[in-house]
CSV table of C-alpha atoms in Angstrom, one decimal:
chain,number,residue,atom,x,y,z
A,1,UNK,CA,-1.8,-21.1,175.4
A,2,UNK,CA,-4.1,-19.9,172.8
A,3,UNK,CA,-3.2,-20.4,169.1
A,4,UNK,CA,-2.5,-17.3,167.0
A,5,UNK,CA,-2.6,-17.2,163.2
A,6,UNK,CA,-4.0,-13.8,162.2
A,7,UNK,CA,-4.6,-10.8,164.5
A,8,UNK,CA,-6.7,-8.0,163.1
A,9,UNK,CA,-7.8,-5.0,165.1
A,10,UNK,CA,-6.9,-1.7,166.6
A,11,UNK,CA,-3.5,-0.9,167.8
A,12,UNK,CA,-2.1,1.3,170.6
A,13,UNK,CA,0.0,3.8,168.6
A,14,UNK,CA,2.4,4.4,171.6
A,15,UNK,CA,5.9,4.3,170.0
A,16,UNK,CA,7.7,4.8,173.4
A,17,UNK,CA,11.3,3.7,173.5
A,18,UNK,CA,13.2,1.7,176.2
A,19,UNK,CA,10.0,0.6,177.9
A,20,UNK,CA,11.2,-1.7,180.7
A,21,UNK,CA,9.3,-4.4,182.4
A,22,UNK,CA,8.8,-2.2,185.5
A,23,UNK,CA,6.8,0.2,183.2
A,24,UNK,CA,4.8,-2.7,181.8
A,25,UNK,CA,4.0,-4.1,185.3
A,26,UNK,CA,5.4,-2.4,188.4
A,27,UNK,CA,7.3,-4.5,191.0
A,28,UNK,CA,4.7,-4.3,193.7
A,29,UNK,CA,2.4,-6.4,191.5
A,30,UNK,CA,4.9,-9.3,191.6
A,31,UNK,CA,3.7,-10.7,194.9
A,32,UNK,CA,1.6,-13.3,193.1
A,33,UNK,CA,2.3,-16.4,191.1
A,34,UNK,CA,-1.2,-16.1,189.5
A,35,UNK,CA,-1.8,-14.3,186.2
A,36,UNK,CA,-5.3,-13.2,187.3
A,37,UNK,CA,-5.6,-9.5,188.0
A,38,UNK,CA,-2.2,-8.4,186.6
A,39,UNK,CA,-4.0,-6.5,183.8
A,40,UNK,CA,-5.0,-3.9,186.5
A,41,UNK,CA,-1.4,-3.1,187.0
A,42,UNK,CA,-0.4,-3.0,183.4
A,43,UNK,CA,1.3,0.3,182.5
A,44,UNK,CA,0.1,1.7,185.9
A,45,UNK,CA,2.6,4.6,185.9
A,46,UNK,CA,1.6,5.5,182.4
A,47,UNK,CA,-2.1,5.3,183.2
A,48,UNK,CA,-1.6,7.6,186.1
A,49,UNK,CA,-1.0,10.4,183.6
A,50,UNK,CA,-4.1,12.2,182.3
A,51,UNK,CA,-5.0,11.6,178.6
A,52,UNK,CA,-2.8,8.4,178.4
A,53,UNK,CA,-3.2,6.2,175.4
A,54,UNK,CA,-4.1,3.1,177.4
A,55,UNK,CA,-7.3,4.6,178.9
A,56,UNK,CA,-8.3,6.3,175.6
A,57,UNK,CA,-11.7,4.7,174.5
A,58,UNK,CA,-10.5,4.9,170.9
A,59,UNK,CA,-8.0,2.2,171.6
A,60,UNK,CA,-9.8,0.1,174.3
A,61,UNK,CA,-9.3,-3.6,173.9
A,62,UNK,CA,-6.8,-3.3,171.0
A,63,UNK,CA,-4.9,-6.6,170.4
A,64,UNK,CA,-1.8,-4.8,169.1
A,65,UNK,CA,0.7,-2.5,170.7
A,66,UNK,CA,3.1,-0.5,168.6
A,67,UNK,CA,6.2,0.5,170.6
A,68,UNK,CA,9.7,1.9,170.1
A,69,UNK,CA,13.2,0.4,170.3
A,70,UNK,CA,14.3,-2.0,173.1
A,71,UNK,CA,10.8,-2.9,174.3
A,72,UNK,CA,10.7,-5.1,177.4
A,73,UNK,CA,14.2,-4.3,178.7
A,74,UNK,CA,15.1,-4.5,182.4
A,75,UNK,CA,14.2,-7.5,184.5
A,76,UNK,CA,13.2,-10.9,183.3
A,77,UNK,CA,9.8,-10.9,184.9
A,78,UNK,CA,7.4,-13.1,183.1
A,79,UNK,CA,4.6,-11.1,184.8
A,80,UNK,CA,5.1,-8.4,182.0
A,81,UNK,CA,3.9,-10.9,179.4
A,82,UNK,CA,1.1,-12.0,181.7
A,83,UNK,CA,-0.1,-8.4,182.2
A,84,UNK,CA,-0.1,-7.7,178.5
A,85,UNK,CA,-2.2,-10.9,177.7
A,86,UNK,CA,-4.7,-10.0,180.4
A,87,UNK,CA,-5.4,-6.6,178.8
A,88,UNK,CA,-5.9,-8.4,175.5
A,89,UNK,CA,-2.6,-7.6,173.7
A,90,UNK,CA,-1.6,-10.5,171.3
A,91,UNK,CA,1.0,-8.7,169.3
A,92,UNK,CA,3.8,-6.1,170.1
A,93,UNK,CA,5.4,-4.4,167.1
A,94,UNK,CA,8.7,-2.6,167.7
A,95,UNK,CA,12.1,-2.1,166.1
A,96,UNK,CA,13.8,-4.3,168.8
A,97,UNK,CA,13.0,-6.2,171.9
A,98,UNK,CA,14.9,-7.4,175.0
A,99,UNK,CA,15.8,-11.1,174.3
A,100,UNK,CA,14.3,-12.3,177.6
A,101,UNK,CA,11.1,-10.4,177.0
A,102,UNK,CA,10.8,-11.7,173.5
A,103,UNK,CA,11.2,-15.3,174.8
A,104,UNK,CA,8.6,-14.7,177.6
A,105,UNK,CA,6.2,-13.2,175.1
A,106,UNK,CA,6.3,-16.1,172.8
A,107,UNK,CA,5.9,-18.6,175.6
A,108,UNK,CA,2.8,-16.7,176.7
A,109,UNK,CA,1.1,-16.3,173.2
A,110,UNK,CA,2.3,-12.8,172.3
A,111,UNK,CA,3.8,-12.3,168.9
A,112,UNK,CA,6.9,-10.0,169.0
A,113,UNK,CA,7.1,-8.4,165.5
A,114,UNK,CA,10.3,-6.6,164.6
A,115,UNK,CA,10.1,-3.9,162.0
A,116,UNK,CA,12.3,-0.9,161.0
A,117,UNK,CA,11.5,2.5,162.4
A,118,UNK,CA,10.0,3.7,159.1
A,119,UNK,CA,7.4,1.0,159.2
A,120,UNK,CA,6.7,1.7,162.9
A,121,UNK,CA,6.1,5.4,162.1
A,122,UNK,CA,3.7,4.4,159.3
A,123,UNK,CA,1.8,1.9,161.5
A,124,UNK,CA,1.5,4.6,164.3
A,125,UNK,CA,-0.1,6.9,161.7
A,126,UNK,CA,-2.5,4.3,160.5
A,127,UNK,CA,-3.4,3.0,164.0
A,128,UNK,CA,-4.8,6.4,164.9
A,129,UNK,CA,-7.8,5.7,162.6
A,130,UNK,CA,-7.7,2.2,161.2
A,131,UNK,CA,-7.1,-1.5,162.1
A,132,UNK,CA,-3.9,-3.4,161.4
A,133,UNK,CA,-3.5,-7.0,160.5
A,134,UNK,CA,-0.6,-9.3,161.6
A,135,UNK,CA,-0.5,-12.6,159.7
A,136,UNK,CA,1.7,-15.4,160.9
A,137,UNK,CA,1.0,-17.4,157.8
A,138,UNK,CA,2.4,-14.8,155.4
A,139,UNK,CA,4.7,-13.2,158.0
A,140,UNK,CA,3.3,-9.8,157.2
A,141,UNK,CA,1.8,-6.7,158.8
A,142,UNK,CA,-0.8,-5.0,156.5
A,143,UNK,CA,-3.1,-2.0,156.6
A,144,UNK,CA,-6.3,-1.1,154.7
A,145,UNK,CA,-4.1,1.3,152.7
A,146,UNK,CA,-2.1,-1.5,151.0
A,147,UNK,CA,0.9,-1.1,153.3
A,148,UNK,CA,2.7,-4.4,153.6
A,149,UNK,CA,5.6,-5.0,155.9
A,150,UNK,CA,7.4,-8.4,156.1
A,151,UNK,CA,8.9,-9.6,159.3
A,152,UNK,CA,10.9,-12.6,160.4
A,153,UNK,CA,10.4,-15.1,163.3
A,154,UNK,CA,12.2,-18.2,164.3
A,155,UNK,CA,10.3,-21.0,162.5
A,156,UNK,CA,10.0,-23.2,165.6
A,157,UNK,CA,8.6,-20.3,167.7
A,158,UNK,CA,6.3,-19.3,164.8
A,159,UNK,CA,4.9,-22.9,164.8
A,160,UNK,CA,4.4,-22.9,168.5
A,161,UNK,CA,2.4,-19.7,168.3
A,162,UNK,CA,0.3,-21.0,165.4
A,163,UNK,CA,-0.4,-24.2,167.2
A,164,UNK,CA,-0.8,-22.6,170.7
A,165,UNK,CA,2.0,-24.7,172.2
A,166,UNK,CA,4.1,-23.7,175.2
A,167,UNK,CA,6.7,-26.0,176.8
A,168,UNK,CA,4.0,-28.0,178.6
A,169,UNK,CA,2.0,-28.3,175.4
A,170,UNK,CA,5.0,-29.5,173.5
A,171,UNK,CA,5.7,-32.2,176.1
A,172,UNK,CA,2.1,-33.4,176.2
A,173,UNK,CA,2.1,-33.6,172.3
A,174,UNK,CA,4.8,-36.2,172.7
A,175,UNK,CA,2.9,-38.1,175.4
A,176,UNK,CA,2.6,-41.3,173.3
A,177,UNK,CA,6.4,-41.4,172.4
A,178,UNK,CA,7.3,-40.7,176.1
A,179,UNK,CA,5.0,-43.6,177.3
A,180,UNK,CA,6.6,-45.9,174.7
A,181,UNK,CA,10.1,-45.0,175.9
A,182,UNK,CA,9.1,-45.6,179.5
A,183,UNK,CA,7.7,-49.0,178.7
A,184,UNK,CA,10.8,-50.0,176.8
A,185,UNK,CA,13.2,-48.6,179.4
A,186,UNK,CA,11.3,-50.4,182.2
A,187,UNK,CA,11.7,-53.7,180.3
A,188,UNK,CA,15.4,-53.1,179.5
A,189,UNK,CA,16.4,-51.7,182.9
A,190,UNK,CA,13.9,-53.1,185.4
A,191,UNK,CA,16.1,-52.0,188.3
A,192,UNK,CA,15.2,-48.4,187.6
A,193,UNK,CA,11.5,-49.2,188.3
A,194,UNK,CA,12.1,-50.7,191.8
A,195,UNK,CA,10.0,-48.8,194.3
A,196,UNK,CA,11.5,-47.9,197.7
A,197,UNK,CA,10.3,-49.9,200.7
A,198,UNK,CA,7.6,-48.4,202.7
A,199,UNK,CA,8.8,-46.8,206.0
């Protein structure tokens, strides 16, 4: 997982409410366990509509998505986070998130920023013409117009994002301690290390 500290760039000023994971990545894209290629299915039904925001050259490649209440509701599919990362989204800003989506987002290097609707409205206005900055160091979202919105995030999850650590990374970071424990356990309980006889 890539480390995230500061994200500055364009933002999709979408603002849609109750966006479920089937809208983020439709079910027929779930026949794979690979993340590769899921970006092609991201927001497929929205992109089928002429003049949609995701195919607008003005916002192409934006690392931030501004959405409405209850983003990521519906199923628990991790593919939704995978699809977002493949199209380059590192931050989703919304008034609220589904708990499961929020967890999946963080585990896949996406920052879920919760802000009140008034802040969302202002950021949608700014994103039409200017970049937005999300800073995990200061826990703020700022604009070139001196807007400054503070947000909260669980300290452990914040640190995981800053250091780029998912569950595997967290385990590997404790590799030396695990190896020490295994050595001590093998000496104290040698019967646990007995290998089964070959057939």
